[in-house]
Every structure is written in structure tokens, then in C-alpha cells.
Coordinates of C-alpha atoms in Angstrom, one line a residue:
M1 CA 62.4 -50.2 30.8
Q2 CA 61.0 -49.8 27.3
L3 CA 58.5 -52.2 25.7
R4 CA 57.3 -53.1 22.2
R5 CA 55.2 -55.7 20.4
C6 CA 57.0 -58.5 18.6
A7 CA 57.4 -58.1 14.8
H8 CA 55.2 -60.9 13.3
L9 CA 52.1 -61.9 15.2
V10 CA 48.7 -63.5 14.2
V11 CA 45.9 -63.7 16.7
E12 CA 43.2 -66.3 15.8
P13 CA 39.7 -66.6 17.4
R14 CA 39.0 -70.2 18.1
E15 CA 36.2 -72.2 19.6
R16 CA 36.6 -75.6 21.2
L17 CA 34.4 -78.1 23.0
D18 CA 34.9 -78.6 26.7
F19 CA 33.2 -80.7 29.4
D20 CA 31.4 -79.1 32.3
L21 CA 30.3 -81.6 34.9
G22 CA 28.0 -79.0 36.7
R23 CA 26.0 -78.5 33.4
L24 CA 25.6 -82.2 32.9
L25 CA 24.3 -82.7 36.6
S26 CA 21.9 -79.9 36.0
G27 CA 20.3 -81.9 33.2
E28 CA 22.1 -80.3 30.2
S29 CA 24.4 -82.0 27.8
G30 CA 27.6 -81.1 29.7
L31 CA 29.3 -79.9 26.5
L32 CA 30.5 -76.4 26.5
H33 CA 31.6 -74.2 23.6
V34 CA 34.7 -72.3 24.7
R35 CA 35.9 -69.3 22.7
E36 CA 39.4 -68.1 23.0
W37 CA 42.1 -66.0 21.4
V38 CA 45.2 -67.9 20.3
A39 CA 48.4 -65.9 19.5
L40 CA 50.9 -67.3 17.0
A41 CA 54.2 -65.6 16.8
A42 CA 57.0 -66.1 14.2
H43 CA 59.7 -66.2 16.7
V44 CA 58.1 -68.5 19.2
D45 CA 57.3 -72.2 19.0
G46 CA 53.9 -73.1 20.4
E47 CA 50.5 -71.5 20.6
I48 CA 49.6 -69.0 23.3
V49 CA 46.1 -68.5 24.6
I50 CA 45.6 -64.9 25.6
D51 CA 42.5 -63.1 27.1
A52 CA 40.7 -60.1 26.0
E53 CA 42.8 -57.7 28.2
Q54 CA 46.0 -59.1 26.8
L55 CA 44.8 -58.8 23.3
R56 CA 44.0 -55.1 24.1
V57 CA 47.6 -54.6 25.2
L58 CA 48.9 -56.1 21.9
G59 CA 46.7 -54.0 19.9
A60 CA 47.7 -50.8 21.5
L61 CA 51.4 -51.4 21.0
S62 CA 53.7 -50.8 17.8
P63 CA 56.3 -53.5 16.7
Q64 CA 58.6 -50.7 15.9
T65 CA 58.2 -48.0 18.6
W66 CA 59.4 -48.4 22.2
V67 CA 57.0 -47.4 25.0
D68 CA 58.0 -46.7 28.6
H69 CA 56.9 -49.5 31.0
D70 CA 55.3 -47.0 33.5
V71 CA 53.2 -45.5 30.7
L72 CA 51.9 -48.8 29.8
L73 CA 51.1 -49.7 33.4
A74 CA 49.0 -46.6 33.7
E75 CA 46.5 -47.9 31.0
H76 CA 46.9 -51.8 31.4
A77 CA 47.1 -54.3 34.2
R78 CA 50.5 -55.4 35.3
A79 CA 49.5 -59.1 35.3
S80 CA 48.6 -58.9 31.4
I81 CA 51.9 -57.1 30.7
D82 CA 53.9 -59.6 32.6
A83 CA 52.2 -62.5 31.0
L84 CA 52.9 -61.2 27.5
L85 CA 56.5 -60.5 28.5
E86 CA 56.9 -64.0 29.8
H87 CA 55.6 -65.6 26.5
G88 CA 57.7 -63.2 24.3
L89 CA 54.8 -61.5 22.7
L90 CA 56.0 -58.2 24.4
L91 CA 59.7 -57.4 24.1
T92 CA 61.8 -55.3 26.4
D93 CA 65.1 -53.5 26.2
D94 CA 66.0 -55.0 29.6
D95 CA 69.0 -57.4 29.4
A96 CA 67.9 -59.6 32.3
G97 CA 66.9 -63.2 32.1
H98 CA 65.0 -64.8 29.1
H99 CA 64.0 -61.3 27.8
V100 CA 67.3 -61.2 26.0
E101 CA 66.6 -64.4 24.1
W102 CA 63.1 -63.4 23.1
R103 CA 64.4 -60.1 21.8
A104 CA 67.3 -61.7 19.9
R105 CA 65.0 -64.3 18.3
D106 CA 62.5 -61.5 17.2
T107 CA 65.5 -59.4 15.9
D108 CA 66.5 -62.4 13.9
V109 CA 63.1 -62.8 12.2
R110 CA 63.0 -59.0 11.5
D111 CA 66.4 -59.0 9.9
S112 CA 65.4 -61.9 7.6
H113 CA 62.8 -59.7 5.7
W114 CA 60.0 -62.3 6.1
L115 CA 56.4 -61.4 5.2
G116 CA 54.6 -61.6 8.5
L117 CA 51.9 -64.2 7.4
S118 CA 54.6 -66.4 5.6
A119 CA 56.8 -66.3 8.8
V120 CA 54.0 -67.3 11.1
T121 CA 52.7 -70.0 8.7
H122 CA 56.3 -71.5 8.3
R123 CA 56.9 -71.5 12.0
H124 CA 53.6 -73.1 13.1
T125 CA 53.3 -75.8 10.5
R126 CA 56.4 -77.7 11.4
W127 CA 56.2 -81.1 13.0
R128 CA 58.0 -82.6 15.9
A129 CA 58.0 -86.4 16.6
I130 CA 54.8 -87.0 14.5
D131 CA 54.3 -90.8 13.6
T132 CA 52.1 -90.8 10.5
A133 CA 51.7 -94.7 10.7
E134 CA 50.3 -94.4 14.3
A135 CA 48.0 -91.6 13.1
E136 CA 46.7 -94.0 10.4
R137 CA 46.1 -96.7 12.8
R138 CA 44.2 -94.4 15.1
F139 CA 42.1 -93.2 12.2
G140 CA 41.3 -96.9 11.3
R141 CA 40.3 -97.7 14.9
E142 CA 37.8 -94.8 15.0
T143 CA 35.5 -96.5 12.4
D144 CA 35.1 -99.7 10.6
L145 CA 33.8 -98.0 7.4
P146 CA 35.6 -98.5 4.1
F147 CA 38.0 -95.7 3.1
L148 CA 35.9 -94.0 0.6
E149 CA 32.8 -94.0 3.0
R150 CA 34.9 -92.6 5.7
L151 CA 36.2 -89.6 3.5
G152 CA 33.6 -89.4 0.8
P153 CA 34.5 -89.4 -2.9
P154 CA 37.6 -87.3 -4.0
E155 CA 37.5 -84.5 -6.4
P156 CA 37.7 -85.6 -10.2
A157 CA 41.0 -86.5 -11.4
V158 CA 40.7 -83.9 -14.3
C159 CA 39.1 -80.5 -14.2
E160 CA 37.1 -80.4 -17.4
R161 CA 36.2 -76.9 -18.8
A162 CA 34.8 -78.0 -22.1
G163 CA 32.8 -80.8 -23.6
S164 CA 34.6 -83.7 -25.3
D165 CA 33.4 -82.4 -28.7
E166 CA 34.8 -79.1 -28.1
R167 CA 38.3 -80.2 -27.2
I168 CA 41.2 -79.8 -29.7
V169 CA 43.1 -83.0 -29.5
L170 CA 46.9 -82.5 -29.8
E171 CA 49.3 -84.8 -31.5
R172 CA 51.3 -87.0 -29.1
P173 CA 55.1 -86.7 -29.4
Q174 CA 57.3 -89.4 -30.7
D175 CA 59.2 -91.5 -28.3
S176 CA 62.4 -90.1 -27.0
A177 CA 65.2 -90.8 -24.5
L178 CA 63.5 -88.2 -22.2
E179 CA 60.2 -89.9 -22.6
A180 CA 61.5 -93.2 -21.7
L181 CA 63.3 -91.8 -18.6
I182 CA 60.0 -90.1 -17.5
R183 CA 58.0 -93.3 -17.9
R184 CA 60.5 -95.1 -15.5
R185 CA 60.4 -92.2 -13.1
V186 CA 58.4 -94.0 -10.3
T187 CA 58.4 -93.2 -6.7
C188 CA 59.9 -96.1 -4.7
R189 CA 58.7 -97.6 -1.4
N190 CA 60.8 -100.7 -1.4
Y191 CA 64.6 -100.4 -1.1
D192 CA 67.3 -103.2 -1.4
R193 CA 69.2 -103.2 2.0
T194 CA 71.7 -105.8 0.7
R195 CA 73.2 -103.6 -2.1
A196 CA 75.2 -100.4 -1.7
V197 CA 74.9 -97.5 -4.1
S198 CA 78.1 -97.0 -5.8
A199 CA 80.2 -93.9 -5.2
E200 CA 80.0 -93.0 -8.9
D201 CA 76.2 -93.4 -8.9
F202 CA 75.9 -91.4 -5.7
A203 CA 78.2 -88.6 -7.0
T204 CA 76.3 -88.4 -10.3
V205 CA 72.8 -88.1 -8.8
M206 CA 73.9 -85.4 -6.3
Y207 CA 75.7 -83.5 -9.1
R208 CA 72.8 -83.8 -11.6
A209 CA 70.2 -82.7 -8.9
F210 CA 72.1 -80.1 -6.7
G211 CA 75.5 -79.3 -8.3
A212 CA 76.4 -75.9 -9.8
R213 CA 77.0 -75.8 -13.4
A214 CA 78.4 -72.4 -13.3
V215 CA 79.1 -69.5 -10.9
S216 CA 78.5 -65.9 -11.8
D217 CA 80.1 -63.1 -9.8
E218 CA 78.2 -60.0 -10.5
P219 CA 79.5 -57.0 -8.3
G220 CA 78.6 -58.0 -4.8
I221 CA 76.2 -60.8 -5.9
R222 CA 77.3 -64.4 -6.4
V223 CA 74.7 -66.5 -8.2
I224 CA 74.9 -70.1 -9.3
K225 CA 73.3 -72.1 -12.2
R226 CA 71.8 -75.4 -11.3
A227 CA 69.8 -77.9 -13.5
A228 CA 66.6 -76.4 -12.0
P229 CA 65.3 -72.9 -11.9
S230 CA 65.2 -70.7 -8.8
A231 CA 63.7 -67.2 -8.1
G232 CA 66.3 -64.5 -9.0
G233 CA 68.8 -67.2 -9.6
L234 CA 69.6 -67.3 -5.9
H235 CA 69.1 -71.0 -5.2
P236 CA 68.7 -70.9 -1.4
T237 CA 67.8 -74.5 -0.9
E238 CA 70.6 -76.8 0.5
A239 CA 70.9 -80.6 0.7
Y240 CA 71.5 -81.9 4.1
V241 CA 72.3 -85.6 3.6
L242 CA 71.9 -88.9 5.7
V243 CA 74.1 -91.5 4.0
Q244 CA 73.1 -94.9 4.9
N245 CA 74.5 -97.3 2.3
V246 CA 77.0 -95.8 -0.2
E247 CA 80.3 -97.3 -1.2
G248 CA 83.3 -95.4 0.1
V249 CA 81.2 -92.9 2.3
Q250 CA 80.9 -93.5 6.0
A251 CA 77.4 -93.7 7.2
G252 CA 76.6 -90.2 8.6
L253 CA 75.3 -86.6 8.3
Y254 CA 76.7 -84.4 5.6
H255 CA 76.0 -81.0 3.9
Y256 CA 76.5 -81.1 0.1
H257 CA 78.5 -78.2 -1.2
P258 CA 77.1 -77.5 -4.7
I259 CA 80.1 -75.4 -6.0
D260 CA 82.8 -77.7 -4.9
H261 CA 80.6 -80.9 -5.5
A262 CA 81.7 -82.1 -2.1
L263 CA 80.4 -83.5 1.1
E264 CA 80.9 -81.6 4.4
P265 CA 80.9 -84.1 7.4
L266 CA 78.4 -83.1 10.2
G267 CA 78.3 -86.3 12.2
D268 CA 79.5 -89.8 12.1
L269 CA 76.8 -92.5 12.4
A270 CA 78.8 -95.7 11.9
T271 CA 77.5 -97.3 15.0
A272 CA 74.1 -95.6 15.0
D273 CA 70.7 -97.0 13.7
T274 CA 70.5 -94.8 10.6
A275 CA 67.1 -96.3 9.6
A276 CA 65.7 -95.1 12.9
I277 CA 67.1 -91.6 12.2
A278 CA 65.6 -91.7 8.7
L279 CA 62.2 -92.9 10.1
G280 CA 62.1 -90.0 12.5
M281 CA 62.9 -87.6 9.6
V282 CA 60.0 -88.9 7.5
A283 CA 57.5 -89.0 10.3
G284 CA 57.1 -92.7 10.7
Q285 CA 56.8 -93.6 6.9
A286 CA 58.5 -96.9 7.1
H287 CA 58.6 -97.4 3.4
F288 CA 61.2 -94.7 3.1
K289 CA 63.5 -95.4 6.0
H290 CA 65.8 -97.8 4.2
A291 CA 66.5 -95.5 1.2
H292 CA 70.3 -95.5 0.7
V293 CA 70.5 -91.7 0.7
V294 CA 68.1 -89.5 2.5
I295 CA 68.2 -85.8 1.8
A296 CA 66.4 -82.9 3.9
L297 CA 65.9 -79.9 1.5
A298 CA 66.3 -76.8 3.7
S299 CA 66.2 -73.3 2.4
R300 CA 68.2 -70.2 3.5
F301 CA 65.4 -67.8 3.6
R302 CA 67.6 -64.7 3.9
R303 CA 69.2 -65.6 0.6
T304 CA 66.0 -65.1 -1.2
F305 CA 64.4 -62.6 1.0
W306 CA 67.4 -60.3 0.6
K307 CA 66.1 -59.4 -2.7
Y308 CA 62.3 -60.1 -2.3
R309 CA 61.8 -58.3 1.0
H310 CA 58.5 -58.7 2.7
H311 CA 57.3 -60.1 -0.5
A312 CA 53.8 -61.8 -0.8
K313 CA 55.3 -64.4 -3.3
A314 CA 58.9 -65.0 -1.7
H315 CA 58.0 -67.9 0.6
R316 CA 56.1 -69.5 -2.3
A317 CA 59.0 -69.1 -4.7
V318 CA 61.3 -70.8 -2.1
V319 CA 58.9 -73.7 -1.6
L320 CA 58.9 -74.3 -5.4
D321 CA 62.6 -74.8 -5.3
A322 CA 62.1 -78.2 -3.4
G323 CA 59.8 -79.4 -6.1
H324 CA 62.2 -78.4 -8.9
L325 CA 65.2 -80.0 -7.1
S326 CA 63.4 -83.2 -6.2
Q327 CA 62.1 -83.9 -9.7
T328 CA 65.6 -83.3 -11.0
M329 CA 66.9 -85.8 -8.6
Y330 CA 64.2 -88.3 -9.5
L331 CA 65.3 -88.2 -13.1
A332 CA 68.9 -88.3 -12.3
A333 CA 68.4 -91.4 -10.1
T334 CA 66.3 -93.1 -12.7
E335 CA 69.0 -92.4 -15.3
Q336 CA 71.4 -94.4 -13.1
G337 CA 68.9 -97.2 -12.7
L338 CA 68.2 -96.1 -9.1
A339 CA 64.8 -95.1 -7.6
A340 CA 63.7 -92.2 -5.6
F341 CA 61.1 -90.6 -3.3
I342 CA 60.0 -87.1 -1.9
T343 CA 57.7 -86.5 1.0
A344 CA 56.4 -83.3 2.6
A345 CA 55.2 -85.3 5.7
V346 CA 58.4 -84.8 7.8
N347 CA 59.4 -83.8 11.3
E348 CA 61.1 -80.5 10.5
V349 CA 61.9 -79.8 14.2
D350 CA 63.7 -83.1 14.6
I351 CA 65.6 -82.5 11.3
E352 CA 66.6 -79.0 12.5
T353 CA 67.9 -80.5 15.7
L354 CA 69.7 -83.3 13.8
F355 CA 71.6 -80.9 11.5
G356 CA 71.7 -77.8 13.7
L357 CA 69.4 -75.6 11.7
D358 CA 67.5 -72.5 12.8
P359 CA 63.9 -72.7 11.4
M360 CA 63.6 -69.1 10.5
R361 CA 67.0 -68.8 8.8
E362 CA 67.3 -72.3 7.2
G363 CA 64.1 -74.1 7.2
V364 CA 63.2 -77.7 6.1
L365 CA 60.7 -78.0 3.3
A366 CA 60.8 -81.6 2.4
V367 CA 62.7 -84.8 2.5
C368 CA 63.7 -86.8 -0.6
G369 CA 66.2 -89.7 -1.3
F370 CA 67.2 -92.4 -3.5
G371 CA 68.8 -95.9 -3.7
W372 CA 68.5 -99.3 -5.2
R373 CA 64.8 -100.6 -5.6
G374 CA 64.2 -103.9 -3.9
D375 CA 63.1 -107.1 -5.7
L376 CA 60.0 -107.6 -3.8
I377 CA 56.9 -105.5 -3.1
D378 CA 56.7 -105.4 0.6
E379 CA 55.0 -102.0 0.6
V380 CA 52.4 -100.9 -2.0
E381 CA 53.9 -99.4 -5.2
F382 CA 52.2 -97.1 -7.6
D383 CA 53.4 -97.9 -11.2
P384 CA 50.3 -97.6 -13.5
L385 CA 52.5 -97.9 -16.6
G386 CA 54.0 -101.2 -15.5
E387 CA 57.5 -99.9 -16.4
V388 CA 59.2 -100.8 -13.1
W389 CA 57.0 -103.4 -11.8
P390 CA 55.6 -105.3 -15.0
R391 CA 52.2 -106.6 -14.7
A392 CA 51.8 -110.4 -14.9

């Protein structure tokens, strides 16, 4: 049997507080500072605590070159090797049991041309079943101090690098249709559940934000032009759609095809509680759960990493896509008289399960959506210009 280390691995030294009753009874505080090594792998969910001997084994092995199991046993304890195999940090060419799955998942990440740090960061910053509203309630119960006293003052709104007398004041532009649109572009937290988005408005916003304007077939490379930029013109970010209230479109799960400007059905939700599904997607942010259309932005990393292999900026470039696409969606929705939102506080793991996505192949970056703005402010809105919610 041959062994090697997994491709992308970060080992982090950590310290945590523990309680020791014996120390308390002996007159000490009872608090114990525990130092440990935590392994984070790009193909494994969850953190793995390892000991010094296991760390030594990992440090002695290559992620590329296979080593005979007996040779490794001559230098390291069997228990350490077995534990690392069990957790998938060591891989084997053996086709028995779960070793096959670990090797396949590691190979999949290798073949995607991830930069190691980006791969580990992406895998281990995903959420599952997080409820941000409950987290805020717990935070509030921990202290009765006002918000600013709890957190301290924020950083200044503007970074000022010169005195006011040194600044070169620029002429403000004349009003235009674009300026008027931008002024009305306000994140919405209150949606009108009694009114459906028309099929025309839905199709318009989807096309403006995510549709392909042109397709270019260079030899062996097909690229598309959208209304937003993308590294290398590759546009890896897909729109996975939860339709809740659109005329002529069954409530359900869909994938938007940008070239055909079409919906691909992934699941009928006619009898399901779509608001509960949306609430799970946005990690308990109740103010977004009634948006008529909820869109998970998920990027096919191999599409970009095919060109930018193991590149320090590749993952960052993919993340930028979510911002570009969501801003275009905001403007498109606003033009139709609709309202929009975007949030990065999302349960990526739950969304992956919902739409059948592999996180290292097609990972969720954010959730956005749009619909009709409600008439009443049940949730706090931020509209400092008073364009959407006029001041009394």
C-alpha cells in the first residue's frame, strides 16, 4: 500500500481555554490554556485536531510522491498513520472502504487548479444552518450595554489623506437618467407578498443582470459577454434561482441559462414553504425571505482556474464577479420599479445541498434577489436620500 499527503493543507496552532477541576480544588483558578494543532484540508469539511507526532508525519510526506506504507511504519507510530488516514489527511492507493472517497475528493481539488490557501479558505468559511437572528439575540443577552458601548466606535466613514484646504474639489455632474436610477437603487428589506412580479419584469431583470449579449467562439475557447466584467471574459458565476412569486413561473428551483435566456427546472416547490427555504439560504435574515426571486450566485471555479492556475488572484477575481453581477441586478430591478438585495451572510452548505452543488467545483459566493417593495416599513430601511421612503 502506498501513501501520500493530501494536496492542500493548512495546520494552525491554536490556544483555547479549558476547565480543570483539579486545579480549582488545589486553590488555582481552574482555567487551563490548552495549545493544539488544528488541520484544515481543502477536500475535508470540519477541523481536525492533531498531535505533535501526527504533525511530524504530515511534515515528512510529499503531496505528490507516494511512499510505501511499511517504510512509513518504520519511522512513525501506526496509530498516528491510521488516524491521519481515517481523517483523509493521508491518502492511499488502496481501493478499500472510505479511502477511495478521500482520494477522489482530493483528486477533484487537485484537478481544479486551486491555489492552496484559497482552497482551504473557501472550504472552511462556508456556513451550515446558521441563524444570524438568533446570534444577534444571544449577543444582546450577553450585556445590556448600548450597541456602541459594546463594540466601541467604528472606523471613520472616510479615509482623509489631506487637509480640507489641500483638497481639489471636483465639479459635480449634471443629473442624468443613470444618476436618477442610482439614487433610487436602495436595498430592500420589506417585500409585498400580495403582488407577483410579472413574467416580463422577471425576464428583463434576469437578462439585464445575467444574460449573454454575445458569444465568441475562439478555437477551443467559448467566452460570453455580459453586462458586467469578468476575469479573462470567462464568466464562471451561475445564477441558481428560487422563484417564489412570479407570474407564469411555477414556484421552484431553477438554473438560469445565460446564452439561451432560459430557466432550467431543478425542483418543483408548489406545495413547499418557499419562504422557509429562502430564510435558510440567507441564514435567518427574515427581512429577505419574502423576496419574490432569490438567487444564489455560485461560481464554477474550474472555468476561471483553467486559465489562472494556482494563481494568487484567481479566487479574488471570481469573488468580484458576485459584486459586479449583483450591482447590475440592482440597477436592472430598479429600472423596472422593483427592489433588490444582496447578502454574504448565507448558509453555503445548505444551498449546495438544495441545488446539488459541489463546493470546490461550484461554490456559493452570495445570495441576492428582487421583487416588489412593500408599502409599510416593518423592517428597518436605509434610504438616506429619501428617494424610496420620502421623509415626512
